[in-house]
mmCIF file of C-alpha atoms and ligand atoms in Angstrom:
data_model
loop_
_atom_site.group_PDB
_atom_site.id
_atom_site.type_symbol
_atom_site.label_atom_id
_atom_site.label_comp_id
_atom_site.label_asym_id
_atom_site.label_seq_id
_atom_site.Cartn_x
_atom_site.Cartn_y
_atom_site.Cartn_z
ATOM 1 C CA MET L 3 21.245 2.097 3.387
ATOM 2 C CA PHE L 4 19.134 1.413 6.446
ATOM 3 C CA ASN L 5 16.308 -0.870 7.103
ATOM 4 C CA CYS L 6 13.856 0.332 9.649
ATOM 5 C CA ASN L 7 13.191 -2.836 11.515
ATOM 6 C CA SER L 8 14.931 -1.589 14.602
ATOM 7 C CA ILE L 9 13.152 0.857 16.815
ATOM 8 C CA ASN L 10 16.492 2.363 17.886
ATOM 9 C CA LEU L 11 17.453 3.036 14.309
ATOM 10 C CA LEU L 12 14.109 4.620 13.558
ATOM 11 C CA THR L 13 14.390 6.793 16.677
ATOM 12 C CA PHE L 14 17.968 7.749 15.808
ATOM 13 C CA THR L 15 16.963 8.601 12.247
ATOM 14 C CA TYR L 16 14.090 10.718 13.486
ATOM 15 C CA TYR L 17 16.318 12.800 15.769
ATOM 16 C CA LEU L 18 18.991 13.078 13.098
ATOM 17 C CA LYS L 19 16.350 14.426 10.775
ATOM 18 C CA VAL L 20 15.192 16.908 13.420
ATOM 19 C CA ILE L 21 18.764 18.108 14.066
ATOM 20 C CA LEU L 22 19.523 18.468 10.369
ATOM 21 C CA GLY L 23 16.244 20.308 9.927
ATOM 22 C CA LEU L 24 17.195 22.709 12.724
ATOM 23 C CA CYS L 25 20.620 23.272 11.181
ATOM 24 C CA MET L 26 18.930 24.356 8.008
ATOM 25 C CA THR L 27 16.382 26.660 9.627
ATOM 26 C CA ILE L 28 16.732 27.847 13.215
ATOM 27 C CA VAL L 29 20.542 27.798 13.407
ATOM 28 C CA PRO L 30 21.076 30.089 10.374
ATOM 29 C CA LEU L 31 18.381 32.385 11.751
ATOM 30 C CA PHE L 32 20.235 32.516 15.049
ATOM 31 C CA PHE L 33 23.431 33.586 13.269
ATOM 32 C CA ILE L 34 21.581 36.168 11.204
ATOM 33 C CA GLU L 35 20.083 37.529 14.402
ATOM 34 C CA LYS L 36 23.564 37.694 15.907
ATOM 35 C CA ILE L 37 24.832 39.750 12.970
ATOM 36 C CA VAL L 38 21.863 42.106 13.104
ATOM 37 C CA ILE L 39 22.332 42.626 16.832
ATOM 38 C CA SER L 40 26.034 43.421 16.396
ATOM 39 C CA PHE L 41 25.159 46.029 13.770
ATOM 40 C CA ILE L 42 22.586 47.590 16.071
ATOM 41 C CA LYS L 43 25.036 47.641 18.978
ATOM 42 C CA ASN L 44 27.686 49.066 16.703
ATOM 43 C CA LYS L 45 25.312 51.799 15.604
ATOM 44 C CA GLU L 46 24.563 52.714 19.209
ATOM 45 C CA LYS L 47 28.281 53.133 19.779
ATOM 46 C CA GLY L 48 28.529 55.578 16.884
ATOM 47 C CA PHE L 49 28.568 53.165 13.939
ATOM 48 C CA LYS L 50 32.222 52.622 13.353
ATOM 49 C CA ILE L 51 32.775 49.866 10.849
ATOM 50 C CA ASN L 52 36.345 48.945 11.305
ATOM 51 C CA LYS L 53 38.314 45.935 10.138
ATOM 52 C CA MET L 54 37.845 44.134 13.449
ATOM 53 C CA PHE L 55 34.089 44.484 13.317
ATOM 54 C CA LEU L 56 33.848 43.291 9.711
ATOM 55 C CA LYS L 57 36.101 40.335 10.414
ATOM 56 C CA LYS L 58 33.848 39.313 13.273
ATOM 57 C CA GLN L 59 30.757 39.484 11.066
ATOM 58 C CA LEU L 60 32.415 37.568 8.269
ATOM 59 C CA LYS L 61 33.352 34.855 10.703
ATOM 60 C CA THR L 62 29.697 34.554 11.767
ATOM 61 C CA ILE L 63 28.594 34.429 8.119
ATOM 62 C CA TYR L 64 31.189 31.753 7.471
ATOM 63 C CA TYR L 65 29.803 29.594 10.316
ATOM 64 C CA LEU L 66 26.274 30.209 9.106
ATOM 65 C CA ILE L 67 27.007 29.061 5.568
ATOM 66 C CA SER L 68 29.153 26.123 6.671
ATOM 67 C CA ILE L 69 26.564 24.723 9.054
ATOM 68 C CA PHE L 70 23.783 25.179 6.534
ATOM 69 C CA LEU L 71 25.698 23.556 3.691
ATOM 70 C CA LEU L 72 26.922 20.703 5.845
ATOM 71 C CA ALA L 73 23.411 19.926 7.083
ATOM 72 C CA PHE L 74 21.952 20.391 3.622
ATOM 73 C CA SER L 75 24.397 17.986 1.979
ATOM 74 C CA LEU L 76 24.106 15.426 4.748
ATOM 75 C CA TYR L 77 20.307 15.579 4.537
ATOM 76 C CA ASN L 78 20.405 15.028 0.814
ATOM 77 C CA VAL L 79 22.975 12.260 0.949
ATOM 78 C CA ILE L 80 20.932 10.316 3.486
ATOM 79 C CA ASN L 81 17.597 11.158 1.943
ATOM 80 C CA LYS L 82 18.505 9.871 -1.481
ATOM 81 C CA ASP L 83 16.254 7.358 -3.208
ATOM 82 C CA GLY L 84 16.031 4.016 -1.557
ATOM 83 C CA ASN L 85 16.403 5.161 1.985
ATOM 84 C CA LYS L 86 12.908 4.477 3.129
ATOM 85 C CA CYS L 87 13.860 4.612 6.774
ATOM 86 C CA PHE L 88 14.735 8.287 6.521
ATOM 87 C CA MET L 89 11.523 8.928 4.680
ATOM 88 C CA TYR L 90 9.416 7.107 7.260
ATOM 89 C CA ALA L 91 11.048 8.666 10.287
ATOM 90 C CA THR L 92 8.450 11.222 11.290
ATOM 91 C CA LYS L 93 7.064 11.877 14.733
ATOM 92 C CA ASP L 94 3.670 10.305 14.023
ATOM 93 C CA VAL L 95 5.182 7.237 12.395
ATOM 94 C CA LEU L 96 7.600 6.839 15.280
ATOM 95 C CA ASN L 97 4.727 6.990 17.780
ATOM 96 C CA ASP L 98 2.702 4.401 15.857
ATOM 97 C CA TYR L 99 5.776 2.236 15.515
ATOM 98 C CA LYS L 100 6.433 2.316 19.262
ATOM 99 C CA VAL L 101 2.877 1.148 19.939
ATOM 100 C CA ALA L 102 3.250 -1.626 17.375
ATOM 101 C CA TYR L 103 6.618 -2.592 18.778
ATOM 102 C CA ASN L 104 5.125 -3.005 22.257
ATOM 103 C CA GLU L 105 2.375 -5.134 20.761
ATOM 104 C CA VAL L 106 4.784 -7.521 19.075
ATOM 105 C CA THR L 107 6.920 -7.803 22.178
ATOM 106 C CA LYS L 108 3.849 -8.657 24.256
ATOM 107 C CA ASN L 109 2.841 -11.396 21.835
ATOM 108 C CA SER L 110 5.902 -13.540 21.339
ATOM 109 C CA LEU L 111 5.876 -13.820 17.587
ATOM 110 C CA ASP L 112 8.362 -15.373 15.225
ATOM 111 C CA GLU L 113 10.772 -12.993 13.464
ATOM 112 C CA LYS L 114 9.021 -13.099 10.099
ATOM 113 C CA THR L 115 5.544 -12.417 11.433
ATOM 114 C CA LYS L 116 6.935 -9.702 13.676
ATOM 115 C CA ASN L 117 8.725 -7.975 10.809
ATOM 116 C CA ASN L 118 5.739 -8.247 8.514
ATOM 117 C CA TYR L 119 3.558 -6.608 11.095
ATOM 118 C CA LEU L 120 6.028 -3.836 11.851
ATOM 119 C CA GLU L 121 6.467 -3.168 8.162
ATOM 120 C CA SER L 122 2.779 -2.904 7.588
ATOM 121 C CA VAL L 123 2.514 -0.480 10.510
ATOM 122 C CA LEU L 124 5.292 1.670 9.081
ATOM 123 C CA LEU L 125 3.590 1.688 5.756
ATOM 124 C CA THR L 126 0.089 2.396 6.986
ATOM 125 C CA SER L 127 1.329 5.037 9.337
ATOM 126 C CA TYR L 128 3.391 6.699 6.638
ATOM 127 C CA ASP L 129 0.469 6.694 4.235
ATOM 128 C CA LYS L 130 -1.633 8.251 6.948
ATOM 129 C CA ASN L 131 0.934 11.018 7.105
ATOM 130 C CA ILE L 132 1.394 11.713 3.448
ATOM 131 C CA GLU L 133 -2.246 11.496 2.593
ATOM 132 C CA ASN L 134 -2.985 13.463 5.735
ATOM 133 C CA ASN L 135 -5.803 11.073 6.282
ATOM 134 C CA LYS L 136 -6.171 10.753 10.007
ATOM 135 C CA ASN L 137 -8.798 8.064 9.519
ATOM 136 C CA VAL L 138 -6.280 5.450 8.501
ATOM 137 C CA ASN L 139 -5.967 2.989 11.329
ATOM 138 C CA ILE L 140 -2.935 0.960 12.140
ATOM 139 C CA PRO L 141 -3.737 -2.619 11.229
ATOM 140 C CA PRO L 142 -4.781 -4.495 14.360
ATOM 141 C CA ILE L 143 -2.268 -7.091 15.420
ATOM 142 C CA GLU L 144 -5.012 -9.702 15.199
ATOM 143 C CA THR L 145 -4.619 -9.551 11.426
ATOM 144 C CA VAL L 146 -1.125 -10.895 11.906
ATOM 145 C CA LEU L 147 -1.806 -13.294 14.743
ATOM 146 C CA ASN L 148 -4.697 -14.630 12.758
ATOM 147 C CA ASN L 149 -2.657 -15.168 9.658
ATOM 148 C CA LYS L 150 -3.943 -18.666 9.256
ATOM 149 C CA THR L 151 -7.295 -17.140 8.382
ATOM 150 C CA LYS L 152 -7.655 -16.940 4.683
ATOM 151 C CA THR L 153 -8.933 -13.539 3.704
ATOM 152 C CA GLU L 154 -8.539 -11.459 0.592
ATOM 153 C CA GLU L 155 -5.082 -10.447 1.722
ATOM 154 C CA THR L 156 -3.833 -14.004 1.571
ATOM 155 C CA VAL L 157 -2.786 -14.694 -1.940
ATOM 156 C CA LYS L 158 -1.317 -18.074 -2.408
ATOM 157 C CA VAL L 159 -0.152 -19.781 -5.501
ATOM 158 C CA GLU L 160 -3.064 -22.009 -6.197
ATOM 159 C CA GLN L 161 -2.327 -25.105 -8.139
ATOM 160 C CA LEU L 162 -4.390 -25.719 -11.162
ATOM 161 C CA ASN L 163 -6.583 -28.680 -10.547
ATOM 162 C CA ASN L 164 -9.019 -28.614 -13.346
ATOM 163 C CA LYS L 165 -10.536 -31.803 -14.613
ATOM 164 C CA THR L 166 -12.684 -30.243 -17.299
ATOM 165 C CA ASN L 167 -12.005 -30.229 -21.003
ATOM 166 C CA ASP L 168 -12.280 -26.502 -21.466
ATOM 167 C CA THR L 169 -8.704 -25.401 -21.086
ATOM 168 C CA THR L 170 -8.554 -22.647 -23.689
ATOM 169 C CA TYR L 171 -7.615 -20.106 -21.058
ATOM 170 C CA LEU L 172 -4.478 -22.106 -20.330
ATOM 171 C CA LYS L 173 -3.135 -20.891 -23.657
ATOM 172 C CA GLU L 174 -3.479 -17.267 -22.641
ATOM 173 C CA THR L 175 -0.022 -15.746 -22.728
ATOM 174 C CA ASP L 176 0.556 -12.031 -22.893
ATOM 175 C CA LYS L 177 3.528 -10.475 -21.204
ATOM 176 C CA THR L 178 2.200 -6.983 -21.762
ATOM 177 C CA ILE L 179 1.892 -5.585 -18.285
ATOM 178 C CA GLN L 180 -1.471 -4.128 -17.446
ATOM 179 C CA ASN L 181 -1.742 -2.588 -14.016
ATOM 180 C CA LYS L 182 1.362 -4.562 -12.959
ATOM 181 C CA VAL L 183 -0.221 -7.856 -14.008
ATOM 182 C CA TYR L 184 0.640 -10.121 -16.926
ATOM 183 C CA VAL L 185 -0.472 -13.557 -18.012
ATOM 184 C CA VAL L 186 1.558 -16.618 -18.995
ATOM 185 C CA ASN L 187 -0.081 -19.951 -19.798
ATOM 186 C CA GLY L 188 -3.266 -18.898 -18.089
ATOM 187 C CA LYS L 189 -1.484 -17.900 -14.889
ATOM 188 C CA PHE L 190 -1.749 -14.375 -13.593
ATOM 189 C CA TYR L 191 1.542 -12.858 -12.468
ATOM 190 C CA LEU L 192 1.249 -9.997 -10.031
ATOM 191 C CA PRO L 193 3.872 -8.106 -8.014
ATOM 192 C CA ASN L 194 5.023 -9.407 -4.729
ATOM 193 C CA TYR L 195 4.321 -6.937 -1.989
ATOM 194 C CA VAL L 196 7.582 -5.077 -1.563
ATOM 195 C CA TYR L 197 7.888 -3.034 1.567
ATOM 196 C CA GLY L 198 8.352 0.631 0.818
ATOM 197 C CA ASN L 199 7.824 0.168 -2.887
ATOM 198 C CA LYS L 200 4.461 1.678 -3.479
ATOM 199 C CA ALA L 201 4.461 0.494 -7.088
ATOM 200 C CA SER L 202 4.010 -3.036 -5.785
ATOM 201 C CA TYR L 203 0.852 -2.217 -3.868
ATOM 202 C CA SER L 204 -2.539 -2.905 -5.236
ATOM 203 C CA GLY L 205 -4.776 0.028 -6.026
ATOM 204 C CA VAL L 206 -2.090 2.515 -6.985
ATOM 205 C CA ASN L 207 -2.177 1.916 -10.728
ATOM 206 C CA CYS L 208 -5.863 1.805 -11.492
ATOM 207 C CA PRO L 209 -6.618 3.325 -14.893
ATOM 208 C CA SER L 210 -8.538 6.579 -14.844
ATOM 209 C CA ASN L 211 -10.000 6.042 -18.296
ATOM 210 C CA PRO L 212 -9.755 2.290 -18.958
ATOM 211 C CA LEU L 213 -11.098 2.286 -22.510
ATOM 212 C CA LYS L 214 -8.529 4.878 -23.550
ATOM 213 C CA GLU L 215 -5.748 3.031 -21.773
ATOM 214 C CA GLY L 216 -5.897 -0.307 -23.553
ATOM 215 C CA TYR L 217 -8.530 -1.978 -21.424
ATOM 216 C CA ASN L 218 -11.302 -3.935 -23.116
ATOM 217 C CA ASN L 219 -13.814 -2.859 -20.489
ATOM 218 C CA PRO L 220 -14.851 0.432 -18.915
ATOM 219 C CA TYR L 221 -14.376 -0.799 -15.342
ATOM 220 C CA GLY L 222 -10.624 -1.241 -15.210
ATOM 221 C CA TYR L 223 -10.558 -5.028 -14.933
ATOM 222 C CA ASN L 224 -7.516 -6.779 -16.334
ATOM 223 C CA ASN L 225 -8.385 -7.682 -19.923
ATOM 224 C CA TYR L 226 -7.890 -11.417 -19.508
ATOM 225 C CA PHE L 227 -9.734 -11.565 -16.238
ATOM 226 C CA TYR L 228 -12.597 -9.578 -17.750
ATOM 227 C CA THR L 229 -12.803 -11.948 -20.713
ATOM 228 C CA ARG L 230 -13.014 -14.918 -18.361
ATOM 229 C CA LEU L 231 -15.694 -13.175 -16.298
ATOM 230 C CA THR L 232 -17.709 -12.383 -19.404
ATOM 231 C CA LYS L 233 -17.552 -15.964 -20.655
ATOM 232 C CA PHE L 234 -18.518 -17.178 -17.211
ATOM 233 C CA VAL L 235 -21.508 -14.839 -16.912
ATOM 234 C CA GLU L 236 -22.652 -15.724 -20.437
ATOM 235 C CA ALA L 237 -22.411 -19.443 -19.697
ATOM 236 C CA ALA L 238 -24.527 -18.863 -16.596
ATOM 237 C CA LYS L 239 -27.058 -17.046 -18.706
ATOM 238 C CA SER L 240 -27.273 -19.852 -21.248
ATOM 239 C CA ASN L 241 -27.953 -22.169 -18.310
ATOM 240 C CA GLY L 242 -30.755 -19.896 -17.134
ATOM 241 C CA TYR L 243 -28.913 -18.137 -14.304
ATOM 242 C CA LYS L 244 -28.391 -14.425 -13.801
ATOM 243 C CA ILE L 245 -25.073 -13.272 -12.380
ATOM 244 C CA THR L 246 -23.613 -9.783 -12.621
ATOM 245 C CA ILE L 247 -20.097 -8.518 -12.001
ATOM 246 C CA SER L 248 -19.244 -5.438 -9.981
ATOM 247 C CA HIS L 249 -18.623 -2.278 -11.968
ATOM 248 C CA GLN L 250 -15.670 -1.445 -9.801
ATOM 249 C CA GLY L 251 -13.079 -3.279 -11.856
ATOM 250 C CA CYS L 252 -10.081 -1.733 -10.177
ATOM 251 C CA ARG L 253 -10.275 -0.591 -6.600
ATOM 252 C CA SER L 254 -8.037 2.326 -5.703
ATOM 253 C CA TYR L 255 -5.762 2.263 -2.686
ATOM 254 C CA LYS L 256 -7.759 5.053 -1.069
ATOM 255 C CA THR L 257 -11.012 3.150 -1.489
ATOM 256 C CA GLN L 258 -9.424 0.071 0.056
ATOM 257 C CA VAL L 259 -8.261 2.189 3.000
ATOM 258 C CA ASN L 260 -11.806 3.387 3.377
ATOM 259 C CA TYR L 261 -13.208 -0.173 3.287
ATOM 260 C CA TYR L 262 -10.560 -1.358 5.685
ATOM 261 C CA ASN L 263 -11.491 1.288 8.201
ATOM 262 C CA THR L 264 -15.236 1.093 7.899
ATOM 263 C CA MET L 265 -15.865 -2.616 7.475
ATOM 264 C CA ALA L 266 -15.734 -5.252 10.182
ATOM 265 C CA LYS L 267 -12.268 -6.359 11.228
ATOM 266 C CA GLY L 268 -10.875 -8.911 8.808
ATOM 267 C CA ARG L 269 -13.552 -8.262 6.231
ATOM 268 C CA ALA L 270 -11.609 -6.043 3.851
ATOM 269 C CA ALA L 271 -8.039 -6.773 2.887
ATOM 270 C CA GLN L 272 -5.276 -4.632 4.298
ATOM 271 C CA PRO L 273 -4.725 -1.669 1.950
ATOM 272 C CA GLY L 274 -2.126 -2.508 -0.653
ATOM 273 C CA TYR L 275 -2.893 -6.227 -0.651
ATOM 274 C CA SER L 276 -6.330 -6.627 -2.237
ATOM 275 C CA LEU L 277 -6.440 -8.242 -5.661
ATOM 276 C CA HIS L 278 -9.239 -5.808 -6.478
ATOM 277 C CA GLY L 279 -6.554 -3.159 -6.839
ATOM 278 C CA PHE L 280 -4.892 -5.122 -9.629
ATOM 279 C CA GLY L 281 -8.157 -5.517 -11.503
ATOM 280 C CA ILE L 282 -8.193 -9.278 -11.011
ATOM 281 C CA ALA L 283 -10.992 -9.728 -8.504
ATOM 282 C CA SER L 284 -14.687 -9.111 -8.735
ATOM 283 C CA ASP L 285 -17.606 -9.188 -6.346
ATOM 284 C CA LEU L 286 -20.534 -10.889 -8.001
ATOM 285 C CA GLU L 287 -24.242 -10.452 -7.532
ATOM 286 C CA PHE L 288 -26.391 -13.579 -7.786
ATOM 287 C CA TYR L 289 -30.066 -13.528 -8.731
ATOM 288 C CA LYS L 290 -32.980 -15.823 -8.084
ATOM 289 C CA SER L 291 -35.222 -17.022 -10.919
ATOM 290 C CA ASP L 292 -37.774 -14.296 -10.083
ATOM 291 C CA GLY L 293 -35.098 -11.688 -10.779
ATOM 292 C CA SER L 294 -34.482 -10.646 -7.186
ATOM 293 C CA VAL L 295 -31.026 -10.639 -5.661
ATOM 294 C CA CYS L 296 -30.136 -13.627 -3.462
ATOM 295 C CA PRO L 297 -29.880 -12.130 0.036
ATOM 296 C CA TYR L 298 -26.947 -12.786 2.342
ATOM 297 C CA GLY L 299 -27.215 -15.973 4.299
ATOM 298 C CA ARG L 300 -27.969 -17.730 1.011
ATOM 299 C CA THR L 301 -26.689 -21.193 0.239
ATOM 300 C CA ASP L 302 -25.856 -22.912 -3.017
ATOM 301 C CA SER L 303 -29.253 -24.594 -2.980
ATOM 302 C CA SER L 304 -31.311 -21.571 -1.928
ATOM 303 C CA CYS L 305 -29.552 -19.538 -4.606
ATOM 304 C CA PRO L 306 -29.100 -21.816 -7.645
ATOM 305 C CA SER L 307 -27.267 -19.198 -9.723
ATOM 306 C CA MET L 308 -24.625 -19.052 -7.002
ATOM 307 C CA GLY L 309 -24.573 -22.836 -6.745
ATOM 308 C CA TRP L 310 -23.901 -23.022 -10.477
ATOM 309 C CA ALA L 311 -21.160 -20.390 -10.178
ATOM 310 C CA HIS L 312 -19.333 -22.159 -7.353
ATOM 311 C CA LYS L 313 -19.504 -25.458 -9.173
ATOM 312 C CA ASN L 314 -18.386 -24.214 -12.587
ATOM 313 C CA ALA L 315 -15.926 -21.371 -11.917
ATOM 314 C CA SER L 316 -12.819 -23.481 -12.439
ATOM 315 C CA LYS L 317 -13.941 -24.390 -15.972
ATOM 316 C CA TYR L 318 -13.469 -20.728 -16.834
ATOM 317 C CA GLY L 319 -10.169 -20.306 -15.038
ATOM 318 C CA LEU L 320 -11.837 -18.707 -12.047
ATOM 319 C CA THR L 321 -12.125 -19.477 -8.373
ATOM 320 C CA PHE L 322 -13.949 -18.363 -5.251
ATOM 321 C CA PRO L 323 -11.028 -18.385 -2.804
ATOM 322 C CA LEU L 324 -12.986 -17.196 0.227
ATOM 323 C CA LEU L 325 -15.750 -19.785 0.217
ATOM 324 C CA HIS L 326 -14.350 -21.550 3.245
ATOM 325 C CA ALA L 327 -12.644 -18.590 4.875
ATOM 326 C CA SER L 328 -13.516 -17.522 8.399
ATOM 327 C CA TYR L 329 -14.869 -14.413 6.801
ATOM 328 C CA LYS L 330 -16.764 -16.218 4.118
ATOM 329 C CA GLU L 331 -17.216 -14.298 0.908
ATOM 330 C CA ASP L 332 -19.301 -16.381 -1.458
ATOM 331 C CA TRP L 333 -19.330 -13.555 -4.010
ATOM 332 C CA HIS L 334 -15.597 -12.845 -4.349
ATOM 333 C CA ILE L 335 -14.089 -14.295 -7.526
ATOM 334 C CA GLU L 336 -10.481 -14.321 -8.753
ATOM 335 C CA PRO L 337 -8.400 -15.993 -11.447
ATOM 336 C CA LEU L 338 -7.765 -19.624 -10.646
ATOM 337 C CA THR L 339 -3.993 -19.386 -10.669
ATOM 338 C CA LYS L 340 -1.944 -16.489 -9.343
ATOM 339 C CA VAL L 341 1.800 -16.257 -9.047
ATOM 340 C CA ARG L 342 3.688 -13.482 -7.297
ATOM 341 C CA TYR L 343 6.658 -12.150 -9.218
HETATM 342 ZN ZN1 ZN B 26 -13.993 -8.915 -3.110
#
């Protein structure tokens, strides 16, 4: 019905909602009060209930019911499924949106970037409201202005460029959807981020008991991704390297919100975007030959297990997409090929 990309429309919707809300609460109360007062006054005068008096009260009751029903039906007609604008139009969201709107006007952005940013503000702000989590911050505009930076939130279709012979994973085809993800010819299909459609966000469908829900692992990783990871880690082992995968196979939306707010700017993906929430990303731990963990600041040569991993990931249908990102994450691994559906 509406889209919320206009601040005027959002403001209008907010006030409409307020007025309809009043018509369903305060206005009927006002009429009820009016009736009660007339009865009291009537009683003071000797309590004569004549036709005139009753007619007057009935008229008030008629107005009361009419206004209530009118507001109630209008509210429900507008608030039907699909009208996200009406849903989002709350005072807090409106305030956040105004701030964001000023930001985008200050920085002359192209339409698409502008809309993406405003949408993400609406979404984050709305989530803040429904989850009553006042710690959720509005994404800083830098995340949008800096959109050339490749971080976890940037998921691009990566072309397969694998010159090895091991291509068994390319035969993987299973259209059974697991946590919104399915696999065709070794490519992972995951939902495109659809504004207002929470089902498309990452982290909202994590299994609560993976092994009982058709997962082949207790962590909540996508089955195919987990199989690739396992093969990869085993191959490392047979080459004398120790690598472990994180036991958080599927990161919930709330956890991502928490990371986003507590980690350095740009470090964690914007909530709803991380591939961790679809069970198709893992953060690896690399070990030295003496069994200790390679500390941060490591390089492929100072940490040979990591060097092996970076060199051989593609053979197992895996990739380290953030190796050359501004916020370098040498531990973050994903399937080699992702397609948004
Ligand atoms: Zn990661």
